[in-house]
JSON list of C-alpha atoms in Angstrom, two decimals:
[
{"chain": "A", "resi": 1, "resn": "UNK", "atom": "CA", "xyz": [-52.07, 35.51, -109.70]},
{"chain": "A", "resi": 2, "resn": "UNK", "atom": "CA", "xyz": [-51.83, 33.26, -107.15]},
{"chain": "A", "resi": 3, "resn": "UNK", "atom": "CA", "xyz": [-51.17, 29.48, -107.90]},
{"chain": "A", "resi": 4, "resn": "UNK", "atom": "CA", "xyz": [-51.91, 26.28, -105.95]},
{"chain": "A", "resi": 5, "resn": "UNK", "atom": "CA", "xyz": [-50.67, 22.87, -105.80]},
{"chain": "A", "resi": 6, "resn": "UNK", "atom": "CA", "xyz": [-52.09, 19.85, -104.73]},
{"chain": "A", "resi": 7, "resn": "UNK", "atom": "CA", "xyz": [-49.94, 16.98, -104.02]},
{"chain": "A", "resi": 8, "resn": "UNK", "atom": "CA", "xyz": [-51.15, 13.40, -102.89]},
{"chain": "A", "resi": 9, "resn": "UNK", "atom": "CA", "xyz": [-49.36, 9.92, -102.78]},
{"chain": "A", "resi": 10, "resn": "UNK", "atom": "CA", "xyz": [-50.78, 6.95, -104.77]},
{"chain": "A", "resi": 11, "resn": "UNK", "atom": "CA", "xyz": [-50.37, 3.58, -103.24]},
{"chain": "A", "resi": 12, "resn": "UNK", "atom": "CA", "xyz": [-52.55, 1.24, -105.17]},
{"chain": "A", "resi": 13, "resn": "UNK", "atom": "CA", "xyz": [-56.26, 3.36, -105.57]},
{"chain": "A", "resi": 14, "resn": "UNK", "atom": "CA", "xyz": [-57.18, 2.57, -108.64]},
{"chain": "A", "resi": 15, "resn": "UNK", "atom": "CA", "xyz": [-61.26, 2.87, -107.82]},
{"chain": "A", "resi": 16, "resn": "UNK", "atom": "CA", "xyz": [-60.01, 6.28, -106.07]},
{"chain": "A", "resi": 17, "resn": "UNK", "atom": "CA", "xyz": [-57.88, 8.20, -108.54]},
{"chain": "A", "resi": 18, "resn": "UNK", "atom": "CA", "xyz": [-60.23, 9.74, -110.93]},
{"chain": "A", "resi": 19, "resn": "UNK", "atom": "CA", "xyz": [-63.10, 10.75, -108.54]},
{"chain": "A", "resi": 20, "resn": "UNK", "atom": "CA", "xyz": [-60.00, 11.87, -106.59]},
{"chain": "A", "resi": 21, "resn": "UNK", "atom": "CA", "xyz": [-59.24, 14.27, -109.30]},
{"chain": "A", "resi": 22, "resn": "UNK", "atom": "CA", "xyz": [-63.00, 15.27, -110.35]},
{"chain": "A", "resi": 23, "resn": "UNK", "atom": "CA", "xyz": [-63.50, 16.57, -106.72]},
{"chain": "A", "resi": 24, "resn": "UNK", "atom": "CA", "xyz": [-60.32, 18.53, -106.11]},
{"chain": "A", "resi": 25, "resn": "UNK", "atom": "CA", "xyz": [-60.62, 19.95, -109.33]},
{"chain": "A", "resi": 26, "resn": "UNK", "atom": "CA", "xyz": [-64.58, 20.77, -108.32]},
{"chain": "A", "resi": 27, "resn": "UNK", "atom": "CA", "xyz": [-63.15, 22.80, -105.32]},
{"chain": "A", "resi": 28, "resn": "UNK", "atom": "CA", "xyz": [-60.47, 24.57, -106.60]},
{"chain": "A", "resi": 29, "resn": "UNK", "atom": "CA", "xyz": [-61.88, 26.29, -109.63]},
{"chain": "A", "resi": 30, "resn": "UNK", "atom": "CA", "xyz": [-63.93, 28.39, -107.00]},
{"chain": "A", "resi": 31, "resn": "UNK", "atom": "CA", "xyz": [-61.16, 30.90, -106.18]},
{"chain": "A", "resi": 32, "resn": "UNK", "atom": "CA", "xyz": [-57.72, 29.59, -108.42]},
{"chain": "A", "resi": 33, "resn": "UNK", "atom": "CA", "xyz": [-57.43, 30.20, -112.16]},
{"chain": "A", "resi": 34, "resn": "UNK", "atom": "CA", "xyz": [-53.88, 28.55, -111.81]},
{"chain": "A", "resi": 35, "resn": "UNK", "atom": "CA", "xyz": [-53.29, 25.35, -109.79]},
{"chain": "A", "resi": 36, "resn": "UNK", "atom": "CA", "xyz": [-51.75, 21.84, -109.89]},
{"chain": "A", "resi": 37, "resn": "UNK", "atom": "CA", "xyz": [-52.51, 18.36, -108.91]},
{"chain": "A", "resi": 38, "resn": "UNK", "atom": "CA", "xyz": [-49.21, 16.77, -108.30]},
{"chain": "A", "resi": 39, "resn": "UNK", "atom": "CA", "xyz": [-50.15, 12.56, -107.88]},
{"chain": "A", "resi": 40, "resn": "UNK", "atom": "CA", "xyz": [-46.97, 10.81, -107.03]},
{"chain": "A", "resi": 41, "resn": "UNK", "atom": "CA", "xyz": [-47.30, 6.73, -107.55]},
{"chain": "A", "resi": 42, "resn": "UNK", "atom": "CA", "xyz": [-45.87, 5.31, -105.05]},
{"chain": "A", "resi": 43, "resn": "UNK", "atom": "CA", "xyz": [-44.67, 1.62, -106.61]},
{"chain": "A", "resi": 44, "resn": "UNK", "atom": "CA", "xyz": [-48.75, 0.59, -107.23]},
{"chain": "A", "resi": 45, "resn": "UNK", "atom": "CA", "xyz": [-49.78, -2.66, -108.62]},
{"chain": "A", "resi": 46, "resn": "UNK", "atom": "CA", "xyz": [-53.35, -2.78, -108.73]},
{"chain": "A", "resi": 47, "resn": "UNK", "atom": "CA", "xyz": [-53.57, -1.01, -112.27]},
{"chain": "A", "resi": 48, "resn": "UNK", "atom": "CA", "xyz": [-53.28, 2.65, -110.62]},
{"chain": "A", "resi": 49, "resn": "UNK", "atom": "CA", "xyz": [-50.33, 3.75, -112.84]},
{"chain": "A", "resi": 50, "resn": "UNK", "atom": "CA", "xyz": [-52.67, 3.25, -115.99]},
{"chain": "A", "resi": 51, "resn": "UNK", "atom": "CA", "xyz": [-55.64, 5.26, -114.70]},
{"chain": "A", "resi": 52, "resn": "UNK", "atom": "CA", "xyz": [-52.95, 8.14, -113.86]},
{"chain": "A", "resi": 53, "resn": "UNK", "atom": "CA", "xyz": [-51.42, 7.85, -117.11]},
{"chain": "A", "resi": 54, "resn": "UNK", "atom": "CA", "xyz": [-54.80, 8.50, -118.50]},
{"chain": "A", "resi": 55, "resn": "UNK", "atom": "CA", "xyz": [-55.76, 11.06, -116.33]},
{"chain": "A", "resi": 56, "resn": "UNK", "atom": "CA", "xyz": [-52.61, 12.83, -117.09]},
{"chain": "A", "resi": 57, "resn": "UNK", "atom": "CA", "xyz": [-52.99, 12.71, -120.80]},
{"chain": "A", "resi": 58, "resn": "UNK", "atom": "CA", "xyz": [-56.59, 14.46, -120.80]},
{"chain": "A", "resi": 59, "resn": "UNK", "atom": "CA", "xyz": [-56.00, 17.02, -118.09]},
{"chain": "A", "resi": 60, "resn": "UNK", "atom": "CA", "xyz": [-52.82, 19.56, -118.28]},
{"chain": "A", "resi": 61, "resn": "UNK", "atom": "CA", "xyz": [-53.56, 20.13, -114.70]},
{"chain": "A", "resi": 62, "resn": "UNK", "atom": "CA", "xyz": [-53.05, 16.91, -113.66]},
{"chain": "A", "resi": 63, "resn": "UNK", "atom": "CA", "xyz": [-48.88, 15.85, -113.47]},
{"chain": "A", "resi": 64, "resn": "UNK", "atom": "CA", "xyz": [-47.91, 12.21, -112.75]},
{"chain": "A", "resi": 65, "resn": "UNK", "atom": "CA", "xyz": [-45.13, 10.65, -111.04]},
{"chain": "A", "resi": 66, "resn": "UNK", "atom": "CA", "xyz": [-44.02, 7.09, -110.92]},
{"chain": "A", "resi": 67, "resn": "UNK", "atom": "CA", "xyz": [-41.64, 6.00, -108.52]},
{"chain": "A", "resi": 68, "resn": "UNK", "atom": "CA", "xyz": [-40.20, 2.56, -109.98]},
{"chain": "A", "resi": 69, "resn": "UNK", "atom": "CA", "xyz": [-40.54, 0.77, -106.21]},
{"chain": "A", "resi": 70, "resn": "UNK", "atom": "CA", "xyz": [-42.77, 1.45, -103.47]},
{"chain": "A", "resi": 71, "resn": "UNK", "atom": "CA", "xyz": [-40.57, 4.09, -101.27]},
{"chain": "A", "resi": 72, "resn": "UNK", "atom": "CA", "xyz": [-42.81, 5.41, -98.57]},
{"chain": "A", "resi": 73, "resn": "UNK", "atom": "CA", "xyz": [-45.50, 8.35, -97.54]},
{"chain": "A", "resi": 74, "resn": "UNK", "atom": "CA", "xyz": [-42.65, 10.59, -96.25]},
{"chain": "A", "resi": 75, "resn": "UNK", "atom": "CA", "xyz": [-40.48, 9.90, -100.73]},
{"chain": "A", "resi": 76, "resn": "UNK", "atom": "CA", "xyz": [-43.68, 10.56, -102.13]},
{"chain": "A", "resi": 77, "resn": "UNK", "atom": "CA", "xyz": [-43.91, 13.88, -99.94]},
{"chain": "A", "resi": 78, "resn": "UNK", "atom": "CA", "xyz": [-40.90, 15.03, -100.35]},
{"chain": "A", "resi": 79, "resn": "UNK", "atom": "CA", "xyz": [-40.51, 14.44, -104.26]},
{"chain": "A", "resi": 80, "resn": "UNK", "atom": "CA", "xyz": [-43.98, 16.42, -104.95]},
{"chain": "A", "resi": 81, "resn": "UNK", "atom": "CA", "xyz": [-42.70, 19.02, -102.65]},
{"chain": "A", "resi": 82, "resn": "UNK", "atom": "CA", "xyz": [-39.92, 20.05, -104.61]},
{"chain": "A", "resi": 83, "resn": "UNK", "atom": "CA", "xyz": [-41.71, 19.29, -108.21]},
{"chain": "A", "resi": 84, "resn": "UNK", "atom": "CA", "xyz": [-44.84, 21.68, -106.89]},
{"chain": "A", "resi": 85, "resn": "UNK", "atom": "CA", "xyz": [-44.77, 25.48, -108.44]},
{"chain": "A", "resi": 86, "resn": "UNK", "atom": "CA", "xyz": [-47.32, 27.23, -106.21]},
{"chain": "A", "resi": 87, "resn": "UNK", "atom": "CA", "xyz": [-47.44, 30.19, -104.00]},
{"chain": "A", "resi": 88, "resn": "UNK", "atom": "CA", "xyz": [-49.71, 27.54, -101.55]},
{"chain": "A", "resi": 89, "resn": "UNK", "atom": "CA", "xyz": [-49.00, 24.09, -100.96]},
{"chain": "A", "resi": 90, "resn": "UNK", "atom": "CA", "xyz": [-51.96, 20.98, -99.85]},
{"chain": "A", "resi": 91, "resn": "UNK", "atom": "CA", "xyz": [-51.25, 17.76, -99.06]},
{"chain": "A", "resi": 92, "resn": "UNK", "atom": "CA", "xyz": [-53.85, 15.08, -99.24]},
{"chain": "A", "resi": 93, "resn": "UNK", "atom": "CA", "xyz": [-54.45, 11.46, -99.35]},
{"chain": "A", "resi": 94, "resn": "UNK", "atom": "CA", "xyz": [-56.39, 10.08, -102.51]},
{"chain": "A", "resi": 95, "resn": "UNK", "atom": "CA", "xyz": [-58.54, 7.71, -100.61]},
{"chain": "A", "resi": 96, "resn": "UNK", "atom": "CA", "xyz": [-60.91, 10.98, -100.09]},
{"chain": "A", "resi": 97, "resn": "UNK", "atom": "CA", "xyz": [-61.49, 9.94, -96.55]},
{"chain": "A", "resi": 98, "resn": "UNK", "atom": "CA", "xyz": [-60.83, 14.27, -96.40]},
{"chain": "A", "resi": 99, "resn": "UNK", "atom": "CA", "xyz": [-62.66, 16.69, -98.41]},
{"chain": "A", "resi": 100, "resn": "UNK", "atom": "CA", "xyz": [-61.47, 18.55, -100.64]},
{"chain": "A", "resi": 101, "resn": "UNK", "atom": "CA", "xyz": [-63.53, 21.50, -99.75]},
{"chain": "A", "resi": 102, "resn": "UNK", "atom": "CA", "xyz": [-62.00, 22.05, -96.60]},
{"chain": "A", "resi": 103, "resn": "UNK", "atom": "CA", "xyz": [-59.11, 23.56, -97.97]},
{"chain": "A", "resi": 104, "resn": "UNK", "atom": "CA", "xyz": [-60.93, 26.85, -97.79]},
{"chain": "A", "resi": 105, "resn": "UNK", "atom": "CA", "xyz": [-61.91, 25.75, -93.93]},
{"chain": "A", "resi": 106, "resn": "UNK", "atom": "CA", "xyz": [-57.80, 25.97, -94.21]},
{"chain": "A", "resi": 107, "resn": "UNK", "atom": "CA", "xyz": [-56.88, 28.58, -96.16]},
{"chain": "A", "resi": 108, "resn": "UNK", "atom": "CA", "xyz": [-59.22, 30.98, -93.56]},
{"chain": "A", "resi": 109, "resn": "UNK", "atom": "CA", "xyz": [-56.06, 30.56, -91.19]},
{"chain": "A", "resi": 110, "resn": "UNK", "atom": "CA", "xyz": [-53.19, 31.55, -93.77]},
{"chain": "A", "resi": 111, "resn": "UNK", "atom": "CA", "xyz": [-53.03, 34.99, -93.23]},
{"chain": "A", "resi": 112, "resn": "UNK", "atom": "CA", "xyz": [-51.62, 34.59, -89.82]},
{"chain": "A", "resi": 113, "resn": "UNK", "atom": "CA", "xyz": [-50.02, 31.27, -90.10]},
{"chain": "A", "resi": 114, "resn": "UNK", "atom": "CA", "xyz": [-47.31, 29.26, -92.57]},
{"chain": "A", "resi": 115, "resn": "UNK", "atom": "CA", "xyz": [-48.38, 26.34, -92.12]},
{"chain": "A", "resi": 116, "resn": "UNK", "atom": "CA", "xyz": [-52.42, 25.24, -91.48]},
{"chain": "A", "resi": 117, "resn": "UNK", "atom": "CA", "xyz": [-52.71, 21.40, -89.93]},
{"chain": "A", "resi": 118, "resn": "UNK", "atom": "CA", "xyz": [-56.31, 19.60, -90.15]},
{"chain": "A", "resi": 119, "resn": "UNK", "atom": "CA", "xyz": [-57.39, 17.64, -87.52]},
{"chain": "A", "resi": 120, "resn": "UNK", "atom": "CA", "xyz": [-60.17, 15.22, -88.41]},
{"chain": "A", "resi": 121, "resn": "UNK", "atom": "CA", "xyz": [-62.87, 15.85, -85.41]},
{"chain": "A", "resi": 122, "resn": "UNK", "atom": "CA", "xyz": [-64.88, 13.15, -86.12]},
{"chain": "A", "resi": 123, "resn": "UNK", "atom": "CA", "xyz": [-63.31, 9.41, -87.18]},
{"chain": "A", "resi": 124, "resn": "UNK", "atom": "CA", "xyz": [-65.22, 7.23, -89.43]},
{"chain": "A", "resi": 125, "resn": "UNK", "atom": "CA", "xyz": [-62.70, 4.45, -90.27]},
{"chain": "A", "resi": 126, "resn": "UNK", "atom": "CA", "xyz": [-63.67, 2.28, -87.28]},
{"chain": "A", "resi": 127, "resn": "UNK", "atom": "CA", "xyz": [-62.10, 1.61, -83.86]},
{"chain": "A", "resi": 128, "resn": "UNK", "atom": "CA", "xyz": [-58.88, 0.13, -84.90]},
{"chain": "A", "resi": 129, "resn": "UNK", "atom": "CA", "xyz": [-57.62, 2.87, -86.86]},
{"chain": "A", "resi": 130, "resn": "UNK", "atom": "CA", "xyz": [-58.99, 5.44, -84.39]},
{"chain": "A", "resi": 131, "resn": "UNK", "atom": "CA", "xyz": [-57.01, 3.39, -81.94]},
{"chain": "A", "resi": 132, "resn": "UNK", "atom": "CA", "xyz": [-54.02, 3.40, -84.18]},
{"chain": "A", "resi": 133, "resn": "UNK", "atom": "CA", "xyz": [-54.16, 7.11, -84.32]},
{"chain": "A", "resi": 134, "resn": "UNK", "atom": "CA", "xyz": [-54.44, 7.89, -80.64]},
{"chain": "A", "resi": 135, "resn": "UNK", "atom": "CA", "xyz": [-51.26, 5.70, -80.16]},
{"chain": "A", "resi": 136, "resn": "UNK", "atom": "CA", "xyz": [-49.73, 7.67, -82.79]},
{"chain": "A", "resi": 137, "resn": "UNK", "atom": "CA", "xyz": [-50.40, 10.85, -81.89]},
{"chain": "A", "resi": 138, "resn": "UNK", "atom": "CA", "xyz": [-50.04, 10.11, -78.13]},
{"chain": "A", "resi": 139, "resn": "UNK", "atom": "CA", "xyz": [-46.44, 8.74, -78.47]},
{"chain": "A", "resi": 140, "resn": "UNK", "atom": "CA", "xyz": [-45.12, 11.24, -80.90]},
{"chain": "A", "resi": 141, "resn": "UNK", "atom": "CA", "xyz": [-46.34, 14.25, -78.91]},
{"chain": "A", "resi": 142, "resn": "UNK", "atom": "CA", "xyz": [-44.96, 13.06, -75.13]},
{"chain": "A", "resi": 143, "resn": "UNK", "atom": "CA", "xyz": [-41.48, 11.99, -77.06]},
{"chain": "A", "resi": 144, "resn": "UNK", "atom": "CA", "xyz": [-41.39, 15.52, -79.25]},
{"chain": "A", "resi": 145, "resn": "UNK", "atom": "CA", "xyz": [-42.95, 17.53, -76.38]},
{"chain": "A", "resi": 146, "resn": "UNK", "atom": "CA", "xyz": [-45.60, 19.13, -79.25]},
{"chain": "A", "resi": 147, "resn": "UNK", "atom": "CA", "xyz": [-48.70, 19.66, -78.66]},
{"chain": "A", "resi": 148, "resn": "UNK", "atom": "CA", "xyz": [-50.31, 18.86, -82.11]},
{"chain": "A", "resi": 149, "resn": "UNK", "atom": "CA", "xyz": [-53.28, 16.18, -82.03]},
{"chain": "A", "resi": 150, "resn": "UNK", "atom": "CA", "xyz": [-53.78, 14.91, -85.26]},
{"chain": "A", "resi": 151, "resn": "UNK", "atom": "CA", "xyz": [-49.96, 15.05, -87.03]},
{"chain": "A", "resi": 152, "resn": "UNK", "atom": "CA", "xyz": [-50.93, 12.05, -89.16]},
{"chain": "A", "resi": 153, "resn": "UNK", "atom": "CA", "xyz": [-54.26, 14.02, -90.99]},
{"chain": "A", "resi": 154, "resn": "UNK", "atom": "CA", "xyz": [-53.30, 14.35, -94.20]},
{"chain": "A", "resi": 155, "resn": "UNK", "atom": "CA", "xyz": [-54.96, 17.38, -95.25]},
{"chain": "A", "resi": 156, "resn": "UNK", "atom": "CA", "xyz": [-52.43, 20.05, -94.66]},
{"chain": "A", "resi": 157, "resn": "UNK", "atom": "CA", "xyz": [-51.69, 23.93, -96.21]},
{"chain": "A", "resi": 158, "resn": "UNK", "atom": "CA", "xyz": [-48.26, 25.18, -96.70]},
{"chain": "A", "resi": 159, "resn": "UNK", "atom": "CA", "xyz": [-46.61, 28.53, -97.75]},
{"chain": "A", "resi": 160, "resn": "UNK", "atom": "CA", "xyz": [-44.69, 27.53, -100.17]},
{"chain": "A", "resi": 161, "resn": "UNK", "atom": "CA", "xyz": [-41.48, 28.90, -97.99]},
{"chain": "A", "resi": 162, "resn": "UNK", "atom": "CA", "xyz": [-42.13, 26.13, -95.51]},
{"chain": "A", "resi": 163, "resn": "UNK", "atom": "CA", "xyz": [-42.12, 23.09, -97.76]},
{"chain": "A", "resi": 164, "resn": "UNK", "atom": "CA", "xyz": [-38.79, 24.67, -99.01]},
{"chain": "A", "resi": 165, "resn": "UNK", "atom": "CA", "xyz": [-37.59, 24.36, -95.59]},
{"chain": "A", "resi": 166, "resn": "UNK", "atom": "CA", "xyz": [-38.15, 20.89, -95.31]},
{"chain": "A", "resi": 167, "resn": "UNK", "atom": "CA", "xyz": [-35.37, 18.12, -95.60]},
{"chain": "A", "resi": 168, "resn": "UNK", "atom": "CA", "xyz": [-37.22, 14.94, -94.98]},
{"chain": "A", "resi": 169, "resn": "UNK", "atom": "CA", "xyz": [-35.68, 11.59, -93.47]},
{"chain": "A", "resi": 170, "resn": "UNK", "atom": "CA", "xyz": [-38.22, 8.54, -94.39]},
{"chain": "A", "resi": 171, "resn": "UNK", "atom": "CA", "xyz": [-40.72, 8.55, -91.56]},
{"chain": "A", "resi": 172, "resn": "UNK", "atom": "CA", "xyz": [-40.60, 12.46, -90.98]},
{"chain": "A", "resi": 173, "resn": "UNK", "atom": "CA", "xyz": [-44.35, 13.17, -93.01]},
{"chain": "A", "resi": 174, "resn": "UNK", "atom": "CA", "xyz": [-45.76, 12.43, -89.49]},
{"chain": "A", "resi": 175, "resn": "UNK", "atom": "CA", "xyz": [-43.67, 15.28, -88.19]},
{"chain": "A", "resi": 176, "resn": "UNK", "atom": "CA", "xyz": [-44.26, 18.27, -90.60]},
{"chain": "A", "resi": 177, "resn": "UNK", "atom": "CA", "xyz": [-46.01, 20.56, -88.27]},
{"chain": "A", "resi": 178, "resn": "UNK", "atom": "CA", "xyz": [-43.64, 20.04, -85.52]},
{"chain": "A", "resi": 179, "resn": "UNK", "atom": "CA", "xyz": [-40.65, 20.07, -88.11]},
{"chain": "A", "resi": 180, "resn": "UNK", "atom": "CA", "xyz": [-42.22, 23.42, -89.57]},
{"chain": "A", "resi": 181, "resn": "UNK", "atom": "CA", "xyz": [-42.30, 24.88, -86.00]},
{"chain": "A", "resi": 182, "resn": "UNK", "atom": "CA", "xyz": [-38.25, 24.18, -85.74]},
{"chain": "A", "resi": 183, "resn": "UNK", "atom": "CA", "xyz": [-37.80, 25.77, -88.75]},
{"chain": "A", "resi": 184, "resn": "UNK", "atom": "CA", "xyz": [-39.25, 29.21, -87.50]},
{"chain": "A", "resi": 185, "resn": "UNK", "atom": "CA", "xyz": [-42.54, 28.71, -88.78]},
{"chain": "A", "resi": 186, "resn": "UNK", "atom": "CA", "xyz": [-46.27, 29.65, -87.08]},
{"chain": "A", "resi": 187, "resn": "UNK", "atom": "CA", "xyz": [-48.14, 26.51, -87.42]},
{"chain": "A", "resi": 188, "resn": "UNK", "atom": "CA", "xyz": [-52.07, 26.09, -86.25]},
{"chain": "A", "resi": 189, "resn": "UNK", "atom": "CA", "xyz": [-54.48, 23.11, -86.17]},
{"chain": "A", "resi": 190, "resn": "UNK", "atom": "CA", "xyz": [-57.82, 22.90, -87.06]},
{"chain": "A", "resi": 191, "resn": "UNK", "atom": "CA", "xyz": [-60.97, 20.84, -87.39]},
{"chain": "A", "resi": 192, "resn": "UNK", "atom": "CA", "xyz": [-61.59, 19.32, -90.74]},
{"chain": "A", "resi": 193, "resn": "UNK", "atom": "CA", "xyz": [-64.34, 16.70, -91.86]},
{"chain": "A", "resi": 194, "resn": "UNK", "atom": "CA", "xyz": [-63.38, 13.17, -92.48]},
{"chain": "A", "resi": 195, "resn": "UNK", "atom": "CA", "xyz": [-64.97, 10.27, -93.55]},
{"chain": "A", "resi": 196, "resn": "UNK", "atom": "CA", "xyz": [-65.05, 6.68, -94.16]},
{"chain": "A", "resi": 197, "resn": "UNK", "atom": "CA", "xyz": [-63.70, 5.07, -97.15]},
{"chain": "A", "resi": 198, "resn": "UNK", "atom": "CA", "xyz": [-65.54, 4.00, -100.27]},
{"chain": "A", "resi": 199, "resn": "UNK", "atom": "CA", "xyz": [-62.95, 2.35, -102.25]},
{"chain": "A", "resi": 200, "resn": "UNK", "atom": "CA", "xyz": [-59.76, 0.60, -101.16]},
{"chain": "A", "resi": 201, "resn": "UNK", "atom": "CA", "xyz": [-57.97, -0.58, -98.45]},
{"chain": "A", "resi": 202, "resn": "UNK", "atom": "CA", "xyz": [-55.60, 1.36, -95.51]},
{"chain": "A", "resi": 203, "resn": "UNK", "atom": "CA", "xyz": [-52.15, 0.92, -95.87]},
{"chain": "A", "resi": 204, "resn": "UNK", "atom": "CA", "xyz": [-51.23, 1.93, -92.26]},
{"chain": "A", "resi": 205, "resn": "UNK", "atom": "CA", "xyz": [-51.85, 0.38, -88.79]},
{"chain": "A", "resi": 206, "resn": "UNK", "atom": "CA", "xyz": [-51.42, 0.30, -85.34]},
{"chain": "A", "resi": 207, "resn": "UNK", "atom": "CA", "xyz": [-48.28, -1.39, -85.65]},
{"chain": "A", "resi": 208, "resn": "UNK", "atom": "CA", "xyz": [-46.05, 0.56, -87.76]},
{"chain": "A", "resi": 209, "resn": "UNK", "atom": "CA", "xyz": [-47.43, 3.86, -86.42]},
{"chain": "A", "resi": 210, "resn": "UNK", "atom": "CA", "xyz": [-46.38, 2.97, -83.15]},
{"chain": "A", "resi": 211, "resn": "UNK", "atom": "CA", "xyz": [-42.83, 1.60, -83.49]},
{"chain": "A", "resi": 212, "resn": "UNK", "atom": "CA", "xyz": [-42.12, 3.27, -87.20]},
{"chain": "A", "resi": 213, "resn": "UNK", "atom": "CA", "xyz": [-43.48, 6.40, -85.04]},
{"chain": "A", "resi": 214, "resn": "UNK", "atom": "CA", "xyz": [-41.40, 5.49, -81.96]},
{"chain": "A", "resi": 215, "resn": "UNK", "atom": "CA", "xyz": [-37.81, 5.44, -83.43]},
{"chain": "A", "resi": 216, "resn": "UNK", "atom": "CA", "xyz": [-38.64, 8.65, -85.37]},
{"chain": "A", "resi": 217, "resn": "UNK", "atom": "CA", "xyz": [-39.80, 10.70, -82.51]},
{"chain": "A", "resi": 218, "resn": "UNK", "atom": "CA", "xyz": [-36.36, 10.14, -80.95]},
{"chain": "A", "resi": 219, "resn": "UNK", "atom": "CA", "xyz": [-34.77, 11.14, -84.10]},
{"chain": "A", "resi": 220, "resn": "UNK", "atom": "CA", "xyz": [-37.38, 14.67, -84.07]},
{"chain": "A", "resi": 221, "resn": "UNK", "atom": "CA", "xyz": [-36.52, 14.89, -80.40]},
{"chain": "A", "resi": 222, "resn": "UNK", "atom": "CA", "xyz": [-33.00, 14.77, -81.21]},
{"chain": "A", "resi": 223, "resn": "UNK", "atom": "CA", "xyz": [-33.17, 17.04, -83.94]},
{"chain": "A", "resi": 224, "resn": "UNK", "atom": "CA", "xyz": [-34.80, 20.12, -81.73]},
{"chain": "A", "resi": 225, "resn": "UNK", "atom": "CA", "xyz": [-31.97, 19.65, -79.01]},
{"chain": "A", "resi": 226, "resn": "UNK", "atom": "CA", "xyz": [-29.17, 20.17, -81.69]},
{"chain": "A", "resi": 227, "resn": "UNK", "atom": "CA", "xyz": [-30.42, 22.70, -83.55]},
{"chain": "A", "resi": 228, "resn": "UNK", "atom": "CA", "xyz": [-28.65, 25.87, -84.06]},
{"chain": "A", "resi": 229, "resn": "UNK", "atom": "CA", "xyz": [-29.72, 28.79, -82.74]},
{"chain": "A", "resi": 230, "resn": "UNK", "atom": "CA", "xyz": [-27.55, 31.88, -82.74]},
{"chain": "A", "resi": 231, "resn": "UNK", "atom": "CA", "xyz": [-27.96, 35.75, -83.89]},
{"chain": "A", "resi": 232, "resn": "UNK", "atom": "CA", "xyz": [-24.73, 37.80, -85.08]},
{"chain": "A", "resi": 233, "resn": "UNK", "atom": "CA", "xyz": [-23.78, 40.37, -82.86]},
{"chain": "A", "resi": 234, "resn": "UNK", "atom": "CA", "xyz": [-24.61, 44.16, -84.92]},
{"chain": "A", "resi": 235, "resn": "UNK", "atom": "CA", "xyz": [-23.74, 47.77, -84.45]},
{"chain": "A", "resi": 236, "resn": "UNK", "atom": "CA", "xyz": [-24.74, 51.11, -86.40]},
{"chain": "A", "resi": 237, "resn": "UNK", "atom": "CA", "xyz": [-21.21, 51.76, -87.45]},
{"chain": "A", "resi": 238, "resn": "UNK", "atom": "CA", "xyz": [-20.95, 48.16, -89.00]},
{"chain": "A", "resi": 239, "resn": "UNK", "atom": "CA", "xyz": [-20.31, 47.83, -92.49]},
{"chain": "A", "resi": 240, "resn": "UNK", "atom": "CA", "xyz": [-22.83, 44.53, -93.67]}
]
């Protein structure tokens, strides 16, 4: 039977958390009898750690995770990633600015790929944060030399080999396709819907995506010029 995990960071989304849950829940009962939604909280002080608690306490599905200071997207990440138990791996914001549902526009890709990237076609969260993202994505990609458009969507699908792979620095979740891709991986983007939010504020902007994003693209660009890449030399009449 095959098992899925959900993982998403909680940074103060209190109004979020439980319609957060309702809908993933909603989507993945429609093909997985075993799955997980992994919420990490990520030092929140708006009264989010209560609503998880609750959640937690009436759904087995649901696992909580309280980190006891606010460390980051890329902590949050990293500490669902090696708590998770499935065969298949998503990664998603609670804000539910992505849907849910598109996991399946995902999961049509996963046959032939390790790792399945969304890219939000449309933007609905205003000029600013469109602008933000273009920076982002514009930087990162000329520094790295990738060619993925949208590394900061968070609605992504792993195999759960690839998020085994990973050893994360703090800054690298806006890297994982192009960190996938040095780790051997096949990685592929697609469209996915996105949409405005209802609920809460964004905790991101144009300034710490582009000089967060700067100094870590160096540090990703540095990483692919070092790595090791070597095969052993074989023969028929070796003894392995």
């Amino acid at each position: 039977m095959e098992r899925i995990s959900v993982i998403a960071p909680v940074y103060n989304e209190r109004e979020n958390i439980s319609r957060f849950i309702s809908k993933v829940e909603k989507a993945l009962k429609i093909r997985f009898d075993s799955y997980e939604i992994i919420l990490i909280d990520d030092g929140s002080t708006d009264g989010s750690r209560e609503v998880l608690d609750r959640e937690a306490e009436k759904n087995g599905h649901v696992k909580v995770y309280h980190f006891t200071k606010n460390n980051g997207q890329t902590a949050a990440l990293a500490a669902g990633f090696k708590l998770c138990t499935g065969d298949f791996v998503v990664t998603m914001d609670a804000d539910l600015q992505t849907d849910p549902e598109d996991i399946y526009v995902l999961f049509s890709y996963i046959d032939d790929y390790d790792m399945v990237n969304g890219k939000r076609e449309t933007r609905e969260d205003g000029l600013k944060r469109k602008f933000s993202s273009f920076v982002g994505n514009t930087v990162r990609n000329f520094i790295t030399k990738d060619n993925i458009k949208d590394t900061g969507c968070p609605l992504k699908l792993f195999k759960k080999e690839v998020v085994e792979s990973f050893y994360l620095f703090e800054g690298m979740h806006r890297f994982l396709p192009t960190l996938a891709k040095m780790n051997g991986f096949k990685v592929i983007e697609v469209p996915v819907r996105h949409y405005d939010r209802e609920f809460g504020k964004s905790k991101y902007g144009i300034f710490n995506r582009l000089f967060k994003g700067l100094k870590d693209a160096f540090a990703v660009r540095w990483m692919k010029k070092r790595k090791l890449n070597y095969v052993l030399e074989t023969g028929e009449d070796e003894n392995v």
